[in-house]
Coordinates of C-alpha atoms and ligand atoms in Angstrom, one line a residue:
M1 CA 193.9 286.7 -79.8
S2 CA 191.2 285.5 -77.5
K3 CA 189.5 282.2 -77.9
L4 CA 185.8 282.3 -77.1
T5 CA 184.3 279.7 -74.7
K6 CA 180.9 279.3 -73.2
T7 CA 182.0 281.0 -70.0
G8 CA 185.0 283.2 -70.1
I9 CA 187.9 283.3 -72.5
K10 CA 191.4 282.0 -73.0
I11 CA 194.0 284.8 -72.7
P12 CA 197.7 284.7 -73.1
S13 CA 199.8 284.3 -70.0
L14 CA 202.3 287.1 -69.4
K15 CA 203.4 285.9 -65.9
Q16 CA 207.0 285.0 -66.6
P17 CA 209.5 285.6 -65.3
A18 CA 207.9 286.9 -62.1
D19 CA 206.1 283.6 -61.4
Q20 CA 209.3 281.6 -61.5
R21 CA 211.0 283.6 -58.8
P22 CA 210.6 283.5 -55.0
V23 CA 208.8 286.2 -53.0
V24 CA 211.2 288.8 -51.6
D25 CA 210.6 291.2 -48.7
I26 CA 211.0 294.7 -49.9
P27 CA 213.2 297.0 -47.8
L28 CA 211.2 299.6 -45.8
P29 CA 210.6 302.9 -47.6
S30 CA 211.4 306.1 -45.7
R31 CA 207.7 306.7 -45.0
L32 CA 204.5 304.7 -45.0
F33 CA 201.1 306.2 -45.7
V34 CA 198.6 304.0 -43.8
P35 CA 194.9 304.6 -44.5
L36 CA 192.9 305.2 -41.4
I37 CA 190.3 302.6 -42.3
A38 CA 189.7 299.6 -40.1
G39 CA 189.2 296.1 -41.5
D40 CA 185.5 296.4 -41.0
G41 CA 185.4 299.5 -43.2
G42 CA 185.0 302.0 -40.3
A43 CA 186.8 305.3 -40.4
C44 CA 189.4 305.5 -37.6
Q45 CA 190.8 308.2 -35.4
L46 CA 194.5 308.2 -34.4
I47 CA 195.1 307.1 -30.8
A48 CA 198.9 307.5 -31.0
N49 CA 200.2 311.0 -30.7
E50 CA 202.3 312.9 -33.2
N51 CA 206.0 312.3 -32.9
E52 CA 205.3 309.2 -30.8
T53 CA 207.3 306.1 -31.5
V54 CA 205.1 303.2 -32.6
Q55 CA 206.0 299.5 -32.8
K56 CA 205.3 297.2 -35.7
C57 CA 201.8 295.6 -35.3
A58 CA 200.8 298.1 -32.6
V59 CA 197.3 299.7 -32.8
I60 CA 197.6 303.3 -34.0
A61 CA 194.0 304.1 -34.6
T62 CA 190.5 302.9 -33.8
S63 CA 187.0 303.3 -35.0
G64 CA 185.6 302.9 -31.5
T65 CA 183.9 299.6 -32.3
A66 CA 185.0 296.2 -30.8
N67 CA 186.8 295.2 -34.0
G68 CA 187.8 298.5 -35.7
F69 CA 191.6 299.0 -35.5
V70 CA 194.4 300.2 -37.7
Y71 CA 197.8 298.6 -37.0
S72 CA 201.2 300.0 -37.7
P73 CA 202.9 297.9 -40.5
A74 CA 206.4 298.9 -39.3
S75 CA 208.1 300.4 -36.3
G76 CA 208.9 304.1 -36.5
V77 CA 207.7 307.5 -35.6
L78 CA 204.2 308.7 -36.2
E79 CA 204.7 312.0 -38.0
G80 CA 201.1 313.0 -38.4
R81 CA 198.1 312.6 -40.6
Q82 CA 197.5 313.6 -44.3
T83 CA 194.6 313.1 -46.7
V84 CA 195.7 311.3 -49.8
F85 CA 193.7 310.6 -53.0
H86 CA 193.6 306.9 -53.7
P87 CA 191.8 305.5 -56.8
L88 CA 190.4 302.6 -54.7
L89 CA 189.4 304.6 -51.6
G90 CA 188.8 308.2 -52.7
N91 CA 190.1 310.9 -50.4
V92 CA 191.4 309.0 -47.4
P93 CA 193.1 310.2 -44.3
C94 CA 196.4 308.4 -43.8
A95 CA 198.8 308.1 -40.9
I96 CA 202.4 309.0 -41.9
I97 CA 204.9 306.7 -40.3
K98 CA 208.6 307.5 -40.6
C99 CA 210.1 304.0 -40.7
A100 CA 212.9 302.9 -38.4
K101 CA 215.2 300.0 -39.1
T102 CA 213.9 297.0 -37.3
K103 CA 215.3 293.6 -36.4
A104 CA 214.1 290.6 -38.1
D105 CA 210.6 289.4 -37.1
T106 CA 210.8 287.4 -33.9
R107 CA 207.3 286.2 -33.4
K108 CA 206.1 284.0 -30.6
K109 CA 203.8 281.3 -31.6
V110 CA 200.5 281.2 -29.7
P111 CA 199.5 277.6 -28.9
L112 CA 196.7 276.7 -31.4
A113 CA 193.7 276.4 -29.2
S114 CA 190.6 274.7 -30.5
L115 CA 188.8 277.9 -31.4
S116 CA 185.1 278.1 -32.2
S117 CA 183.7 279.4 -35.4
E118 CA 182.7 282.7 -33.7
E119 CA 186.1 283.2 -32.2
I120 CA 187.8 282.8 -35.5
I121 CA 185.4 285.2 -37.2
N122 CA 185.9 287.7 -34.5
L123 CA 189.7 287.4 -34.8
A124 CA 189.5 287.9 -38.5
F125 CA 187.6 291.1 -38.0
K126 CA 189.8 292.3 -35.2
K127 CA 193.0 291.7 -37.1
G128 CA 191.7 293.6 -40.1
I129 CA 191.9 290.7 -42.6
I130 CA 190.8 291.8 -46.1
D131 CA 190.3 289.2 -48.8
E132 CA 192.5 290.3 -51.7
L133 CA 190.1 288.7 -54.3
D134 CA 187.3 291.2 -53.8
G135 CA 188.4 293.7 -51.1
Q136 CA 185.8 292.3 -48.6
P137 CA 186.5 291.6 -44.9
L138 CA 187.3 287.9 -44.6
A139 CA 185.1 287.7 -41.5
K140 CA 182.1 289.0 -43.4
K141 CA 182.6 286.3 -46.1
L142 CA 183.0 283.5 -43.6
S143 CA 179.9 284.6 -41.7
A144 CA 177.9 284.5 -45.0
C145 CA 179.3 281.1 -45.8
R146 CA 178.2 279.9 -42.4
K147 CA 174.6 280.7 -43.4
S148 CA 174.9 278.7 -46.6
K149 CA 173.6 275.1 -46.6
N150 CA 176.5 273.3 -48.2
P151 CA 179.5 275.6 -48.5
V152 CA 182.8 274.6 -50.2
L153 CA 185.7 276.9 -49.6
I154 CA 188.2 277.3 -52.4
A155 CA 191.5 279.1 -51.6
D156 CA 191.7 280.5 -55.1
G157 CA 195.3 280.6 -56.3
S158 CA 194.3 280.6 -60.0
D159 CA 195.8 284.1 -60.8
S160 CA 193.5 284.0 -63.9
E161 CA 194.4 287.5 -65.2
P162 CA 197.4 287.7 -67.6
Y163 CA 200.2 289.3 -65.5
S164 CA 199.6 288.5 -61.8
S165 CA 201.3 285.5 -60.2
S166 CA 201.1 286.7 -56.5
S167 CA 198.7 284.0 -55.5
W168 CA 200.8 281.2 -57.0
A169 CA 203.9 282.8 -55.4
V170 CA 202.2 282.6 -52.0
I171 CA 201.1 279.0 -52.5
N172 CA 204.5 278.0 -53.7
Q173 CA 206.3 279.6 -50.8
W174 CA 203.9 279.2 -47.9
G175 CA 201.4 276.5 -49.1
G176 CA 201.5 274.7 -45.8
L177 CA 200.4 277.8 -43.9
V178 CA 197.8 278.7 -46.5
Y179 CA 196.4 275.2 -45.9
K180 CA 196.3 275.7 -42.1
G181 CA 194.6 279.1 -42.6
L182 CA 192.1 277.5 -45.0
K183 CA 191.3 274.8 -42.4
L184 CA 190.6 277.5 -39.8
A185 CA 188.4 279.3 -42.3
A186 CA 186.5 276.0 -42.8
I187 CA 185.9 275.7 -39.1
A188 CA 184.6 279.3 -39.1
A189 CA 182.3 278.6 -42.1
G190 CA 181.1 275.3 -40.5
T191 CA 182.2 273.1 -43.4
K192 CA 184.5 270.1 -43.9
N193 CA 184.8 270.8 -47.6
Y194 CA 187.8 272.9 -48.7
K195 CA 190.2 273.0 -51.6
I196 CA 193.2 274.9 -52.9
G197 CA 192.7 275.9 -56.5
V198 CA 195.6 276.6 -58.9
T199 CA 196.2 277.1 -62.6
L200 CA 199.3 275.0 -63.5
D201 CA 200.4 272.7 -66.4
K202 CA 200.7 269.0 -65.7
N203 CA 204.4 269.1 -64.7
R204 CA 204.2 272.0 -62.4
F205 CA 201.0 270.6 -60.8
A206 CA 202.8 267.3 -60.1
G207 CA 205.7 269.3 -58.7
L208 CA 203.4 271.1 -56.3
L209 CA 201.8 267.8 -55.0
E210 CA 205.3 266.4 -54.5
K211 CA 206.5 269.5 -52.7
Y212 CA 203.6 269.4 -50.1
R213 CA 203.3 265.6 -50.0
Q214 CA 203.9 265.5 -46.3
A215 CA 201.9 268.6 -45.3
I216 CA 198.8 268.6 -47.6
N217 CA 196.6 265.8 -48.8
P218 CA 196.9 265.8 -52.6
S219 CA 193.1 265.7 -53.0
V220 CA 192.9 269.2 -51.5
F221 CA 194.5 270.6 -54.7
I222 CA 192.3 271.2 -57.7
K223 CA 193.0 272.7 -61.0
A224 CA 191.2 275.8 -62.4
D225 CA 189.9 275.5 -66.0
G226 CA 192.6 277.8 -67.3
K227 CA 190.2 280.4 -68.6
Y228 CA 189.5 283.9 -67.5
P229 CA 187.7 284.4 -65.2
A230 CA 188.7 281.0 -63.8
S231 CA 186.2 278.4 -62.7
Y232 CA 186.5 275.1 -61.0
D233 CA 184.5 272.0 -61.9
L234 CA 183.5 270.1 -58.8
G235 CA 181.1 267.9 -60.8
N236 CA 183.2 264.8 -60.3
L237 CA 183.0 265.3 -56.5
K238 CA 179.5 263.9 -56.1
H239 CA 178.9 265.1 -52.6
L240 CA 179.8 268.6 -53.6
K241 CA 177.5 268.8 -56.6
K242 CA 175.0 271.2 -55.0
A243 CA 177.6 273.2 -53.1
D244 CA 177.8 276.9 -52.6
I245 CA 181.3 277.8 -53.7
C246 CA 183.0 280.5 -51.7
R247 CA 186.3 281.7 -53.0
L248 CA 188.9 283.0 -50.6
G249 CA 192.2 284.7 -51.4
V250 CA 195.2 282.6 -50.5
Q251 CA 196.8 285.7 -48.8
A252 CA 193.7 286.1 -46.7
C253 CA 194.0 282.4 -45.6
L254 CA 197.7 283.0 -44.8
A255 CA 196.8 286.1 -42.8
L256 CA 194.1 284.1 -40.9
Y257 CA 196.6 281.5 -39.9
E258 CA 199.1 284.2 -38.7
A259 CA 196.3 285.9 -36.8
V260 CA 195.5 282.7 -34.9
A261 CA 199.0 281.3 -34.5
F262 CA 200.9 284.6 -33.9
N263 CA 198.2 287.0 -32.9
R264 CA 199.4 289.0 -35.9
P265 CA 197.3 291.6 -37.8
Q266 CA 197.3 291.7 -41.5
I267 CA 199.9 294.4 -42.2
D268 CA 201.4 293.5 -45.6
C269 CA 200.7 291.8 -48.9
V270 CA 202.4 290.1 -51.8
V271 CA 202.3 292.1 -55.0
T272 CA 203.4 291.1 -58.5
V273 CA 205.5 294.0 -60.0
T274 CA 205.8 293.6 -63.8
G275 CA 205.3 295.2 -67.2
D276 CA 207.6 296.0 -70.1
C277 CA 209.2 298.9 -68.1
V278 CA 210.2 296.8 -65.2
S279 CA 213.8 295.4 -65.4
N280 CA 213.4 292.7 -62.7
P281 CA 209.7 291.5 -62.6
R282 CA 209.0 289.7 -59.4
N283 CA 206.7 289.1 -56.5
V284 CA 207.5 291.3 -53.5
R285 CA 206.1 291.4 -50.0
A286 CA 205.4 295.0 -49.0
P287 CA 203.9 296.6 -45.8
F288 CA 200.6 298.4 -46.4
G289 CA 201.2 302.0 -46.9
T290 CA 204.3 301.6 -49.0
P291 CA 204.2 304.0 -52.0
V292 CA 203.8 302.3 -55.4
E293 CA 206.9 304.2 -56.6
H294 CA 209.0 302.4 -53.9
L295 CA 208.0 299.0 -55.3
L296 CA 208.7 300.1 -58.9
N297 CA 212.2 301.4 -57.9
F298 CA 213.0 298.3 -56.0
C299 CA 212.3 296.1 -59.1
G300 CA 214.0 298.6 -61.4
L301 CA 212.6 300.6 -64.3
S302 CA 214.3 300.1 -67.7
D303 CA 212.2 302.9 -69.2
P304 CA 210.0 305.6 -67.7
P305 CA 206.4 304.1 -67.8
E306 CA 203.6 305.8 -69.7
Y307 CA 201.1 303.8 -67.7
V308 CA 201.1 302.4 -64.2
I309 CA 198.2 300.1 -63.4
I310 CA 197.2 298.9 -60.0
G311 CA 195.6 295.5 -60.5
D312 CA 196.0 293.4 -63.6
A313 CA 195.4 294.2 -67.2
M314 CA 191.7 293.1 -67.3
T315 CA 190.4 294.8 -64.2
G316 CA 193.1 297.2 -63.1
L317 CA 193.1 301.0 -62.9
A318 CA 195.6 303.3 -64.4
I319 CA 197.0 305.7 -61.8
Q320 CA 198.0 309.3 -62.3
S321 CA 200.7 309.4 -59.6
P322 CA 203.0 306.6 -58.3
D323 CA 203.0 308.0 -54.8
I324 CA 199.8 306.3 -53.8
P325 CA 200.1 303.7 -51.1
I326 CA 199.7 299.9 -51.3
V327 CA 196.4 298.9 -49.6
P328 CA 194.7 295.6 -49.0
G329 CA 193.4 294.1 -52.3
I330 CA 196.3 295.3 -54.5
T331 CA 198.1 292.2 -55.8
C332 CA 199.6 293.4 -59.0
L333 CA 201.3 296.5 -60.4
I334 CA 202.0 296.9 -64.1
A335 CA 204.4 299.6 -65.5
M336 CA 204.0 299.9 -69.3
K337 CA 205.6 301.9 -72.1
N338 CA 202.3 302.3 -73.8
R339 CA 198.9 300.8 -73.8
V340 CA 197.6 299.7 -77.3
Q341 CA 194.1 301.0 -77.6
P342 CA 192.7 300.6 -81.0
P343 CA 190.2 303.3 -82.1
A344 CA 186.6 302.5 -81.2
H345 CA 183.9 301.9 -83.8
P346 CA 180.2 301.5 -83.5
C347 CA 178.7 298.3 -82.2
I348 CA 178.2 295.8 -85.0
G349 CA 175.9 293.5 -83.0
C350 CA 178.1 290.5 -83.3
G351 CA 177.2 289.2 -79.8
R352 CA 180.7 288.2 -78.8
C353 CA 180.4 290.1 -75.5
A354 CA 177.3 288.2 -74.6
A355 CA 178.8 284.9 -75.6
A356 CA 181.8 285.5 -73.4
C357 CA 180.1 286.9 -70.4
H358 CA 180.3 284.4 -67.5
A359 CA 177.4 286.3 -65.7
K360 CA 175.2 285.5 -68.7
L361 CA 174.4 289.2 -69.3
L362 CA 173.8 291.0 -72.5
P363 CA 176.5 293.7 -72.3
Y364 CA 175.8 295.3 -75.7
E365 CA 172.1 295.7 -74.8
I366 CA 173.0 297.3 -71.5
M367 CA 175.4 299.6 -73.3
R368 CA 172.8 300.5 -75.9
R369 CA 170.1 301.3 -73.5
L370 CA 172.4 303.4 -71.4
D371 CA 173.6 305.3 -74.4
N372 CA 170.0 305.8 -75.6
M373 CA 169.0 306.9 -72.1
Q374 CA 166.4 304.1 -72.0
Y375 CA 167.1 303.9 -68.3
E376 CA 163.6 302.5 -67.3
R377 CA 164.4 299.2 -69.1
L378 CA 167.9 298.7 -67.8
D379 CA 166.9 296.9 -64.6
Y380 CA 165.5 294.0 -66.5
L381 CA 169.0 293.3 -67.8
L382 CA 170.5 292.8 -64.3
P383 CA 173.6 295.0 -64.5
E384 CA 174.1 294.4 -60.8
E385 CA 175.2 290.8 -61.7
C386 CA 178.3 292.2 -63.4
D387 CA 181.6 291.7 -61.5
G388 CA 183.6 294.0 -63.8
C389 CA 185.8 291.1 -65.2
G390 CA 186.3 293.1 -68.4
V391 CA 185.9 290.2 -70.8
C392 CA 183.2 291.9 -72.8
S393 CA 185.6 294.8 -73.6
Y394 CA 188.5 292.4 -74.3
V395 CA 186.5 290.5 -77.0
C396 CA 184.8 293.4 -78.6
P397 CA 186.0 293.7 -82.2
S398 CA 184.8 297.3 -82.3
G399 CA 187.2 298.3 -79.5
L400 CA 184.4 299.4 -77.2
D401 CA 184.8 299.6 -73.5
V402 CA 181.6 297.7 -72.9
A403 CA 182.5 296.7 -69.3
D404 CA 182.8 300.3 -68.4
K405 CA 179.2 301.0 -69.5
V406 CA 177.9 297.9 -67.7
L407 CA 179.7 299.0 -64.6
E408 CA 178.2 302.5 -65.0
A409 CA 174.8 300.9 -65.0
R410 CA 175.6 298.7 -62.1
D411 CA 177.1 301.4 -59.9
S412 CA 174.3 303.8 -60.5
L413 CA 172.4 301.6 -58.0
G414 CA 169.1 302.4 -59.6
N415 CA 169.7 306.2 -59.3
I416 CA 169.3 306.8 -63.0
F417 CA 165.9 305.0 -62.9
M418 CA 164.8 307.4 -60.1
K419 CA 166.1 310.4 -62.0
W420 CA 164.0 309.7 -65.1
G421 CA 161.1 307.9 -63.5
V422 CA 160.0 304.4 -64.4
G423 CA 158.1 304.3 -67.6
D424 CA 159.6 307.4 -69.2
E425 CA 160.0 306.9 -72.9
L426 CA 162.8 309.1 -74.2
Ligands
SF4_501 S1 182.5 292.9 -67.3 FE1 180.4 292.3 -66.6 S2 179.2 292.3 -68.4 FE2 181.3 292.3 -69.1 S3 181.8 290.1 -69.3 FE3 182.4 290.6 -67.2 S4 180.5 290.2 -66.0 FE4 179.9 290.2 -68.1
SF4_502 S1 181.2 292.6 -78.9 FE1 181.2 294.8 -79.3 S2 180.5 294.9 -81.4 FE2 180.0 292.8 -80.7 S3 177.9 293.0 -79.9 FE3 179.3 293.3 -78.2 S4 179.5 295.6 -78.1 FE4 178.7 295.1 -80.1

């Protein structure tokens, strides 16, 4: 049962046993389906020919702009192009790469030159780094931070949703490299204030500090409040009181370090594979374009799943087919026997959704106005402030999917106001 707090809620953690296990590299699938979309969001055209052999990390498509590239996540043969429906991207053309067995990564380290902010941002664009927290290009976020007066970067490893432990797994395994990437991000953003945030109990937090004692100043680590969505209290750090907090994904920080140190594009990600149908829940590192089914088979299925969700339980999407590819931004996969969905009842006006909303919205009121087609009044309720965290639906005793309604209002981008005309009373 949830416990209401002023901002966000306490939810049970379902991360074990995946969060206790090291990250493993998944064996290559027979084929990868790589979306032909560059890190800057531009649609790309293949530059490699059909049946051509492509090497891991080679450019296979370009948007024609200075930073718009798609890289091959593995060596193999480019078999062609196919349009795939992806719940996060819609109908998207993908390059099909028949994977070849490759030797272990032998990467040459590029000497870490003292790069300028602009050079780091350009590299983040060019190497296609997407921040897994929000699906935004890392370069765009860093450019925005640079314009802020007093930015504080937090590499957010809180994994505040119930199942996911991929951020923690990355910090636990590659914390020193995440830290180096975060420092590069701080140069790009023009700030000396940066932290790594985690959600851990006292003992595990002490273990983390001890593990990285030589590599990372302990004051860099901060603890999230343990609620969902997570927040960090920087109040005791006086000089950071009026800071603009910018959260970065720990995988994006790691990718930035690898882009600078090894000239490596972002070609893979760490995904938590879990749920009551998964026999061996764990965090796996998979190349982009790997079909979801391949990850599930690798971790083993004890039962055929009724639901497969990309993302976590609070914000994830149920998918119809497990052959969709892993793309940047997917950090968790859940395979479930069934999803308990109590029957919905009318709103009783209890206000729990409003009390729990960290964006301080009135979700029930947005839902009511949408349902009653009072579109002209919706804009006063600022649905655009909703980040889709799903807390309002989670706490609703009537079992209403309030978040879905708020998102409907948000994503209409004002179109429904135009449709009916401001001032129409219906
Ligand atoms: S989904 Fe939106 S409206 Fe609902 S609690 Fe989260 S931010 Fe608030
Ligand atoms: S939590 Fe549910 S029942 Fe309560 S006010 Fe919000 S929508 Fe209505």
